[in-house]
Short mmCIF file of C-alpha atoms in Angstrom, two decimals:
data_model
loop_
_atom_site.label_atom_id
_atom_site.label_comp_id
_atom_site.label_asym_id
_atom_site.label_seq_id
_atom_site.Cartn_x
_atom_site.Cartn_y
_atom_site.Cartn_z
CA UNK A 17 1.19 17.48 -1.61
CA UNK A 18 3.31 16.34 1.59
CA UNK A 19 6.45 17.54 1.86
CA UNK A 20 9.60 15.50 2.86
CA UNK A 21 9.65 16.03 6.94
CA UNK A 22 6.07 14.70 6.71
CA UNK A 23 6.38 11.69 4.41
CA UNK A 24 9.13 10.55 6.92
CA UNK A 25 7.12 11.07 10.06
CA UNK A 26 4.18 8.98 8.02
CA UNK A 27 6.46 6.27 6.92
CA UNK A 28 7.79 5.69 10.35
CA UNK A 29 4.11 5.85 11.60
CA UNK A 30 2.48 3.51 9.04
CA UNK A 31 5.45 1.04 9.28
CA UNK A 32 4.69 0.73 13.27
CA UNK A 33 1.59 0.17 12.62
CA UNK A 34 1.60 -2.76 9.97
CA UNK A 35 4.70 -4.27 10.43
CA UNK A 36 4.53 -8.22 10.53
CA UNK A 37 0.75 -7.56 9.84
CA UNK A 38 -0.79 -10.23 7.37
CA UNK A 39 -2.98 -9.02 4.56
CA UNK A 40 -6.35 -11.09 5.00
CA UNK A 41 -8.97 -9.22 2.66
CA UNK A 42 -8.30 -6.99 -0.32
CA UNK A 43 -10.76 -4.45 -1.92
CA UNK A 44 -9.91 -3.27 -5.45
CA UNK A 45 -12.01 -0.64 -7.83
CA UNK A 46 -13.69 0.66 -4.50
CA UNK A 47 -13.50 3.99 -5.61
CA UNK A 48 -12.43 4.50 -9.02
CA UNK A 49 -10.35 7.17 -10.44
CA UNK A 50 -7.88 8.04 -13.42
CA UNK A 51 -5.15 7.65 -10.97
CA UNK A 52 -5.05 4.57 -10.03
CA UNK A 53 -2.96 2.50 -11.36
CA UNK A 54 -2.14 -1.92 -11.30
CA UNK A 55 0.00 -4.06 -13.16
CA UNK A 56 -2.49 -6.81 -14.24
CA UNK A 57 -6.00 -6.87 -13.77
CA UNK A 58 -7.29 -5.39 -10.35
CA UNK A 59 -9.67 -8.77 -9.52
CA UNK A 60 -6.22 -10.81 -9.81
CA UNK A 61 -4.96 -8.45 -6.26
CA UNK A 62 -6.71 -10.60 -4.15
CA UNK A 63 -5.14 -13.38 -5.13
CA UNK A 64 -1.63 -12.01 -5.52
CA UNK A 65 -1.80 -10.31 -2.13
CA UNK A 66 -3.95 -12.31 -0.03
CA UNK A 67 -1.84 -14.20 2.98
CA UNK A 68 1.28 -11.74 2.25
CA UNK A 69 2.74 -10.89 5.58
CA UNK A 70 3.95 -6.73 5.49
CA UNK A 71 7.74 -5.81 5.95
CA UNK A 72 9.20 -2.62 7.22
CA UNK A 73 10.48 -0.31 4.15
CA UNK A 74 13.29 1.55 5.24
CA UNK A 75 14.12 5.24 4.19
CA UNK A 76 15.68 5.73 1.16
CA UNK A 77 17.97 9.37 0.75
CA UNK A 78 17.50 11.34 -2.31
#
């Protein structure tokens, strides 16, 4: 598990990274496991997603 230094350092990272990025192809059930988990049927993420441009998430204090 990650602790809280490194979750922000990620976050920052990964937002930099896909920022304004547009999601173009999904792949859902590529390697199943007990925890994943979607709302709806995993086949219907392609649809739902597809075309969605990414936002930056901002930090959020506990």
């Amino acid at each position: 598990m990650i602790e809280a230094p490194e979750t922000l350092f990620l976050g920052d990272h990964l937002n930099d990274i896909i920022k304004g990025k547009v999601i173009t192809d999904i792949i859902s059930h590529y390697t199943p496991h007990k925890f994943t988990l979607y709302y709806g049927e995993p086949e219907d993420f392609i649809y739902r997603l597809s075309g969605k441009k990414s936002i930056m998430l901002p930090h959020k204090a506990a």
